[in-house]
Short mmCIF file of C-alpha atoms and ligand atoms in Angstrom, two decimals:
data_model
loop_
_atom_site.label_atom_id
_atom_site.label_comp_id
_atom_site.label_asym_id
_atom_site.label_seq_id
_atom_site.Cartn_x
_atom_site.Cartn_y
_atom_site.Cartn_z
CA MET A 1 -4.64 17.67 2.27
CA SER A 2 -2.98 19.30 -0.89
CA ARG A 3 -1.59 22.75 1.76
CA PRO A 4 0.56 25.45 0.78
CA LEU A 5 3.46 25.63 2.45
CA THR A 6 3.71 28.84 4.92
CA PRO A 7 3.77 32.05 3.31
CA GLY A 8 6.05 33.91 1.47
CA GLU A 9 8.49 33.23 -1.82
CA ARG A 10 9.47 30.04 -2.44
CA ARG A 11 11.25 28.32 -5.66
CA LEU A 12 12.74 25.55 -6.24
CA PRO A 13 16.21 25.54 -6.70
CA VAL A 14 17.92 24.75 -10.80
CA GLY A 15 19.17 21.25 -10.57
CA ARG A 16 18.06 19.28 -7.96
CA ALA A 17 16.56 15.71 -8.66
CA VAL A 18 15.08 12.94 -6.60
CA ARG A 19 14.74 10.09 -8.68
CA VAL A 20 11.76 7.77 -8.07
CA HIS A 21 11.06 3.48 -7.38
CA VAL A 22 7.78 2.73 -7.52
CA PRO A 23 6.81 -0.81 -7.33
CA ALA A 24 3.76 -2.44 -9.11
CA THR A 25 0.28 -3.62 -7.55
CA SER A 26 -2.46 -5.91 -7.80
CA ALA A 27 -5.27 -4.29 -5.84
CA ASN A 28 -8.95 -6.08 -4.70
CA LEU A 29 -7.42 -9.62 -4.31
CA GLY A 30 -10.87 -10.90 -5.12
CA PRO A 31 -13.10 -9.78 -2.19
CA GLY A 32 -10.99 -6.72 -0.58
CA PHE A 33 -13.00 -4.53 -3.78
CA ASP A 34 -11.52 -0.85 -4.04
CA SER A 35 -9.38 -1.99 0.10
CA MET A 36 -6.41 -4.21 0.07
CA GLY A 37 -3.96 -4.87 -2.34
CA LEU A 38 -0.38 -6.05 -2.81
CA ALA A 39 2.83 -4.60 -3.63
CA LEU A 40 5.08 -6.81 -6.21
CA GLN A 41 8.81 -6.63 -7.28
CA LEU A 42 8.59 -5.03 -10.98
CA ASP A 43 9.26 -0.43 -10.51
CA ASP A 44 9.33 2.11 -12.62
CA GLU A 45 11.72 4.18 -11.97
CA VAL A 46 11.19 8.30 -12.72
CA THR A 47 14.09 10.62 -11.99
CA LEU A 48 12.56 14.59 -12.20
CA GLU A 49 14.55 17.73 -12.30
CA VAL A 50 14.37 21.18 -12.24
CA VAL A 51 15.73 23.44 -14.89
CA GLU A 52 14.98 26.64 -16.97
CA GLY A 53 11.44 26.82 -18.67
CA VAL A 54 11.12 23.82 -20.12
CA TRP A 55 8.94 20.93 -19.37
CA ALA A 56 9.54 17.53 -21.17
CA ALA A 57 9.39 13.85 -20.74
CA SER A 58 11.41 11.17 -22.06
CA VAL A 59 10.52 7.60 -21.64
CA GLU A 60 12.06 4.31 -21.62
CA GLY A 61 9.74 0.74 -21.99
CA GLU A 62 6.40 0.76 -21.39
CA GLY A 63 4.91 3.53 -23.52
CA ALA A 64 7.59 4.60 -24.92
CA GLU A 65 5.62 5.06 -28.34
CA SER A 66 2.52 6.46 -27.11
CA LEU A 67 2.91 8.88 -24.11
CA PRO A 68 3.67 12.36 -24.66
CA THR A 69 6.67 13.45 -24.38
CA ASP A 70 5.28 17.65 -23.24
CA GLY A 71 3.91 18.18 -20.47
CA SER A 72 0.51 16.68 -20.40
CA HIS A 73 2.70 13.82 -19.68
CA LEU A 74 0.44 11.70 -16.22
CA ILE A 75 3.60 12.22 -13.86
CA LEU A 76 4.15 16.20 -15.16
CA ARG A 77 0.85 17.68 -15.08
CA LEU A 78 0.04 16.03 -11.57
CA ALA A 79 3.51 17.51 -9.67
CA ARG A 80 2.69 20.33 -11.57
CA GLU A 81 -0.96 20.88 -10.03
CA HIS A 82 0.55 19.09 -7.26
CA LEU A 83 3.20 21.83 -6.28
CA ALA A 84 1.15 25.20 -7.69
CA ALA A 85 -1.25 23.62 -4.87
CA ARG A 86 1.65 24.15 -2.11
CA GLY A 87 2.46 27.70 -3.77
CA VAL A 88 5.49 26.93 -4.66
CA THR A 89 6.84 28.30 -7.91
CA VAL A 90 8.68 25.79 -10.75
CA PRO A 91 10.95 27.03 -13.33
CA GLY A 92 10.86 24.15 -15.25
CA LEU A 93 10.90 20.20 -14.75
CA THR A 94 12.31 17.25 -16.97
CA LEU A 95 11.71 13.87 -16.61
CA HIS A 96 12.98 10.25 -17.46
CA ALA A 97 10.89 7.46 -16.66
CA VAL A 98 11.75 4.40 -17.10
CA ASN A 99 8.33 2.17 -17.29
CA ARG A 100 8.47 -1.21 -16.35
CA ILE A 101 5.06 -1.86 -14.95
CA PRO A 102 2.76 -2.72 -17.97
CA HIS A 103 -0.21 -0.20 -18.84
CA ALA A 104 -4.36 -0.76 -18.45
CA ARG A 105 -3.48 -4.14 -17.34
CA GLY A 106 -4.87 -4.55 -14.06
CA LEU A 107 -1.12 -4.23 -11.59
CA GLY A 108 -1.69 -0.20 -10.55
CA SER A 109 0.73 1.77 -13.16
CA SER A 110 -1.48 4.33 -13.40
CA ALA A 111 -1.18 4.21 -9.25
CA ALA A 112 2.73 4.34 -9.74
CA ALA A 113 2.59 7.50 -12.15
CA VAL A 114 0.26 8.81 -9.46
CA VAL A 115 2.74 7.72 -6.59
CA ALA A 116 6.45 8.80 -8.54
CA ALA A 117 3.85 12.85 -9.30
CA ILE A 118 3.34 13.44 -5.90
CA ALA A 119 6.73 11.87 -3.99
CA GLY A 120 9.12 12.96 -6.46
CA ALA A 121 7.62 16.63 -6.36
CA GLU A 122 7.62 16.80 -2.33
CA ALA A 123 10.87 15.51 -2.37
CA LEU A 124 12.13 18.15 -4.31
CA LEU A 125 10.84 20.08 -1.68
CA ASP A 126 12.85 21.41 0.99
CA PRO A 127 13.13 18.61 3.87
CA GLU A 128 10.40 20.91 6.96
CA ASP A 129 8.44 21.06 4.12
CA ARG A 130 7.46 17.89 2.99
CA LEU A 131 4.09 15.60 4.08
CA ASP A 132 4.45 12.81 6.35
CA ALA A 133 3.51 9.77 4.62
CA ASP A 134 -0.23 9.60 5.27
CA GLY A 135 -0.82 13.16 3.87
CA LEU A 136 1.15 11.65 0.92
CA LEU A 137 -1.35 8.49 1.27
CA GLY A 138 -4.50 10.68 0.95
CA VAL A 139 -3.16 13.06 -1.74
CA CYS A 140 -2.39 10.22 -3.96
CA SER A 141 -5.66 8.08 -2.74
CA ALA A 142 -8.04 11.31 -3.80
CA LEU A 143 -6.48 11.54 -7.32
CA GLU A 144 -6.22 7.79 -8.39
CA GLY A 145 -10.00 7.92 -6.92
CA HIS A 146 -9.45 5.22 -4.76
CA PRO A 147 -6.69 3.97 -2.21
CA ASP A 148 -6.23 -0.02 -3.04
CA ASN A 149 -3.28 0.43 -5.08
CA VAL A 150 -1.54 3.30 -3.92
CA ALA A 151 -1.56 2.60 -0.31
CA PRO A 152 0.73 -0.46 -1.26
CA ALA A 153 2.81 1.84 -3.55
CA LEU A 154 3.98 3.92 -0.83
CA ARG A 155 3.86 1.68 1.92
CA GLY A 156 4.69 -2.43 0.25
CA GLY A 157 3.71 -5.14 1.23
CA ALA A 158 0.05 -6.16 1.76
CA THR A 159 -1.76 -3.31 2.68
CA VAL A 160 -6.25 -2.65 4.13
CA SER A 161 -7.22 0.83 3.13
CA TRP A 162 -10.12 2.68 4.47
CA SER A 163 -12.32 6.11 4.23
CA ARG A 164 -12.35 7.66 7.68
CA GLY A 165 -15.11 10.15 5.45
CA GLY A 166 -16.46 7.70 2.89
CA ASP A 167 -15.10 8.71 -0.03
CA ALA A 168 -11.64 8.28 -1.55
CA ALA A 169 -11.32 12.16 -1.78
CA GLY A 170 -11.31 12.12 2.38
CA GLU A 171 -8.71 10.86 4.79
CA VAL A 172 -7.27 7.90 4.27
CA GLY A 173 -6.52 4.82 6.70
CA THR A 174 -3.98 2.18 5.77
CA ALA A 175 -3.48 -0.59 7.60
CA GLU A 176 -0.55 -2.99 6.59
CA LEU A 177 -0.62 -6.74 6.85
CA SER A 178 1.83 -8.63 8.72
CA LEU A 179 1.43 -11.49 5.14
CA HIS A 180 2.74 -14.83 5.89
CA PRO A 181 5.59 -16.00 4.67
CA GLY A 182 4.29 -18.67 3.04
CA VAL A 183 1.87 -16.31 0.67
CA VAL A 184 3.58 -16.32 -3.27
CA PRO A 185 1.98 -14.02 -6.06
CA VAL A 186 2.02 -15.62 -9.63
CA VAL A 187 0.66 -12.94 -12.44
CA ALA A 188 -0.33 -14.13 -15.77
CA VAL A 189 -0.99 -10.73 -18.06
CA PRO A 190 -2.42 -10.96 -20.93
CA ASP A 191 -1.30 -8.49 -24.11
CA VAL A 192 -4.81 -6.90 -24.42
CA GLU A 193 -5.27 -3.98 -22.59
CA VAL A 194 -8.29 -3.14 -20.14
CA SER A 195 -8.79 0.95 -19.46
CA THR A 196 -9.71 1.20 -15.28
CA HIS A 197 -12.15 3.48 -15.85
CA ALA A 198 -14.31 1.91 -18.65
CA VAL A 199 -15.13 -0.71 -16.94
CA ARG A 200 -15.61 0.54 -13.13
CA ALA A 201 -19.10 1.87 -15.34
CA LEU A 202 -20.24 -1.94 -15.82
CA LEU A 203 -20.52 -1.97 -11.82
CA PRO A 204 -23.91 -1.78 -9.95
CA THR A 205 -24.83 0.82 -8.08
CA SER A 206 -26.57 -1.22 -5.11
CA VAL A 207 -26.46 -4.34 -4.47
CA PRO A 208 -28.19 -7.04 -2.05
CA HIS A 209 -28.23 -7.00 1.03
CA ALA A 210 -27.34 -10.83 1.62
CA GLU A 211 -23.96 -10.16 -1.25
CA ALA A 212 -22.05 -8.03 0.58
CA ALA A 213 -23.02 -9.53 3.35
CA ALA A 214 -21.41 -12.63 1.79
CA GLN A 215 -18.55 -10.23 0.69
CA ALA A 216 -17.26 -8.66 3.85
CA GLY A 217 -16.81 -12.78 5.65
CA ARG A 218 -14.68 -13.12 2.42
CA ALA A 219 -13.01 -10.32 3.75
CA ALA A 220 -12.43 -10.91 6.52
CA LEU A 221 -11.13 -14.21 5.84
CA LEU A 222 -8.48 -13.45 3.42
CA VAL A 223 -7.14 -11.13 6.17
CA HIS A 224 -6.12 -14.29 8.10
CA ALA A 225 -5.53 -16.73 5.19
CA LEU A 226 -3.05 -14.05 4.41
CA SER A 227 -2.14 -13.25 7.38
CA ARG A 228 -1.89 -17.37 9.38
CA GLU A 229 -3.02 -19.14 6.45
CA PRO A 230 -2.56 -19.45 3.38
CA ARG A 231 -4.48 -22.93 2.99
CA LEU A 232 -7.30 -21.20 2.67
CA LEU A 233 -6.93 -18.36 0.24
CA ALA A 234 -9.21 -20.22 -2.73
CA GLU A 235 -12.04 -19.64 -0.52
CA ALA A 236 -10.97 -16.71 1.30
CA THR A 237 -10.96 -14.90 -2.83
CA VAL A 238 -14.53 -15.59 -4.16
CA ASP A 239 -15.54 -12.10 -4.48
CA LEU A 240 -19.38 -11.27 -4.89
CA LEU A 241 -19.28 -7.82 -6.30
CA HIS A 242 -16.98 -6.94 -9.56
CA GLN A 243 -15.78 -10.17 -11.16
CA GLY A 244 -18.56 -10.88 -12.43
CA PRO A 245 -20.15 -7.70 -14.01
CA ARG A 246 -16.63 -6.89 -15.30
CA SER A 247 -16.34 -10.68 -17.51
CA SER A 248 -17.85 -9.46 -20.29
CA ALA A 249 -15.31 -7.15 -20.78
CA MET A 250 -12.66 -9.57 -20.52
CA PRO A 251 -14.12 -12.73 -21.30
CA GLU A 252 -10.11 -14.43 -21.53
CA THR A 253 -9.41 -13.89 -18.23
CA ALA A 254 -13.17 -14.53 -16.43
CA ALA A 255 -12.17 -18.51 -18.56
CA LEU A 256 -9.00 -18.75 -16.84
CA ILE A 257 -10.01 -17.62 -13.15
CA THR A 258 -12.52 -20.58 -14.51
CA ARG A 259 -10.30 -23.11 -14.63
CA LEU A 260 -7.84 -22.07 -12.55
CA ARG A 261 -9.91 -21.80 -10.07
CA ALA A 262 -11.64 -25.22 -10.32
CA ALA A 263 -8.22 -26.86 -10.62
CA GLY A 264 -7.44 -25.51 -6.71
CA HIS A 265 -5.85 -22.09 -7.52
CA ALA A 266 -7.13 -19.16 -5.49
CA ALA A 267 -7.07 -16.85 -9.06
CA VAL A 268 -8.93 -13.64 -9.42
CA VAL A 269 -8.81 -10.51 -11.69
CA SER A 270 -5.60 -8.83 -10.83
CA GLY A 271 -7.18 -4.85 -10.00
CA ALA A 272 -9.45 -3.99 -12.54
CA GLY A 273 -8.12 -6.79 -15.12
CA PRO A 274 -7.44 -8.48 -17.02
CA SER A 275 -4.66 -10.25 -15.49
CA VAL A 276 -4.92 -12.40 -13.59
CA LEU A 277 -3.10 -12.81 -9.81
CA VAL A 278 -2.79 -16.46 -8.28
CA LEU A 279 -2.19 -16.10 -4.44
CA ALA A 280 -0.10 -19.81 -4.44
CA PRO A 281 0.46 -21.03 -0.83
CA GLY A 282 3.32 -21.57 -1.13
CA GLU A 283 6.35 -21.38 -4.05
CA ARG A 284 5.53 -25.72 -4.85
CA ALA A 285 1.34 -24.29 -5.32
CA ALA A 286 3.19 -21.46 -7.64
CA THR A 287 4.95 -23.16 -9.56
CA THR A 288 2.41 -25.34 -10.22
CA ALA A 289 0.11 -22.43 -10.36
CA ALA A 290 2.11 -20.62 -13.77
CA GLU A 291 3.12 -24.07 -15.13
CA TYR A 292 -0.66 -24.51 -15.40
CA VAL A 293 -1.25 -21.11 -17.41
CA ARG A 294 1.87 -21.76 -19.48
CA GLU A 295 0.13 -25.39 -20.58
CA LEU A 296 -3.20 -24.16 -21.62
CA TYR A 297 -2.08 -21.16 -24.11
CA ALA A 298 0.89 -23.37 -25.33
CA ASP A 299 -0.93 -23.89 -28.38
CA SER A 300 -2.99 -20.82 -28.03
CA SER A 301 -1.81 -17.84 -30.25
CA CYS A 302 -3.19 -15.38 -27.01
CA GLY A 303 -0.29 -13.85 -25.72
CA TRP A 304 -0.46 -15.09 -21.94
CA ARG A 305 3.08 -13.89 -20.04
CA VAL A 306 3.22 -15.40 -16.77
CA GLN A 307 5.53 -15.22 -14.07
CA VAL A 308 6.40 -16.50 -10.22
CA THR A 309 6.53 -12.71 -8.79
CA GLY A 310 8.33 -11.94 -5.24
CA ILE A 311 6.15 -9.21 -3.45
CA ALA A 312 7.99 -5.88 -2.55
CA ARG A 313 8.40 -4.93 1.53
CA GLY A 314 9.00 -1.60 0.66
CA GLY A 315 7.29 0.68 -1.21
CA ALA A 316 7.94 3.41 -3.26
CA ARG A 317 11.79 4.88 -2.61
CA VAL A 318 13.36 8.15 -3.14
CA GLU A 319 16.82 9.14 -4.10
CA HIS A 320 17.98 12.04 -3.85
CA VAL A 321 20.17 12.59 -7.38
CA ARG A 322 21.19 16.37 -6.67
CA HIS A 323 20.05 18.96 -4.07
CA GLY A 324 21.13 22.11 -6.64
N1 ATP B 401 3.91 5.73 -15.78
C1 ATP B 401 3.54 6.56 -16.77
N2 ATP B 401 3.61 7.75 -16.84
C2 ATP B 401 1.88 8.33 -17.75
N3 ATP B 401 0.78 7.37 -18.10
C3 ATP B 401 0.92 6.74 -17.50
C4 ATP B 401 1.86 5.44 -16.88
N4 ATP B 401 1.19 4.77 -16.11
C5 ATP B 401 -0.07 4.70 -16.43
N5 ATP B 401 -0.39 5.76 -17.44
C6 ATP B 401 -1.82 6.16 -17.52
O1 ATP B 401 -2.53 5.06 -17.33
C7 ATP B 401 -3.52 4.66 -18.04
C8 ATP B 401 -3.49 2.77 -17.37
O2 ATP B 401 -4.25 3.19 -15.91
P1 ATP B 401 -5.67 1.77 -15.89
O3 ATP B 401 -6.32 3.17 -14.61
O4 ATP B 401 -6.94 1.46 -16.78
O5 ATP B 401 -4.88 0.97 -15.74
P2 ATP B 401 -4.12 0.72 -14.78
O6 ATP B 401 -3.39 1.34 -13.17
O7 ATP B 401 -2.37 -0.10 -15.14
O8 ATP B 401 -4.48 -1.26 -14.32
P3 ATP B 401 -5.43 -0.78 -12.67
O9 ATP B 401 -6.11 0.44 -12.61
O10 ATP B 401 -7.01 -1.73 -13.01
O11 ATP B 401 -4.06 -1.60 -11.60
C9 ATP B 401 -2.22 3.88 -19.48
O12 ATP B 401 -3.08 3.80 -20.16
C10 ATP B 401 -1.67 6.04 -19.14
O13 ATP B 401 -2.97 6.95 -19.68
N1 HSE B 402 -10.70 -0.91 -6.80
C1 HSE B 402 -10.20 -0.53 -8.62
C2 HSE B 402 -8.57 -0.80 -8.73
C3 HSE B 402 -7.86 -0.70 -9.94
O1 HSE B 402 -7.59 0.50 -10.03
C4 HSE B 402 -11.19 -1.71 -9.26
O2 HSE B 402 -11.07 -2.61 -8.84
O3 HSE B 402 -11.45 -0.87 -10.36
#
């Protein structure tokens, strides 16, 4: 999918610079495992500039203390590999990241990094050489391993994605849902990290047919609830595939979801966790859910940051800072 450009010498001009804004995303939404996702109003901002002979990164915000500052930084590495596969010579690249999406919390930080790298690298090319929207989605999905975060990160809103060939490395389709205006996300983020890679290993290799059938029914209902009838969100967000097998890796998350659901809220694990997403049917229900969580943990040392969050209606946005 990352096809080379037409033959000939292609070298990015020194001084060309782009900035990419990529939203956080919450994947799965309960029964839509590896398929459904929602873009949130919280974004990372990544500036890439073509320079001579240097590969260097500077980071503000999330990960500033821990991420590498050389060419091994994930975004620089992915951009470099992608442009090399496209047959483009890059003399050097600097990156400046303003990171607002917390890492390893189930809010799509790695998908945002993939999208920043690939959308940014493509934007550094001349307009006639750039991949179209489907091409970008295919490359990003293959790198991330599943499309449910990268699709809403690229397109915004809520998306349902599928693999035409049956695996994430193949061609990916995505449909944008027409979201009911009453759907309001609430996000509760704990102060512990969970690696997506680690908890994917906890999933069983097969599931009973009856559970798969029940999950398909809930996923179909979820599309209806998100677009037409938000009052059905609590019933539509029941998951039978992935939250149970992973609960031992995030017991606080599982406990919070049980309590929220018992109180009638449509609470799910956000992405691979450990954050919790509530899909509230309206502003008032969202405020009630947020206050419920704050009161639960008012006297506890366990830190949960709770926020009623807007939906990012547009996806990743590219600014052309300098043509070079
Ligand atoms: N902006 C970034 N720059 C560089 N590396 C990043 C960035 N964001 C995430 N990463 C890398 O990805 C890891 C987190 O990815 P992981 O897939 O485990 O969680 P997530 O993407 O935050 O959550 P989820 O996939 O459940 O939504 C970080 O620990 C870091 O290594
Ligand atoms: N569908 C993915 C989302 C997290 O990247 C998972 O649950 O593992």
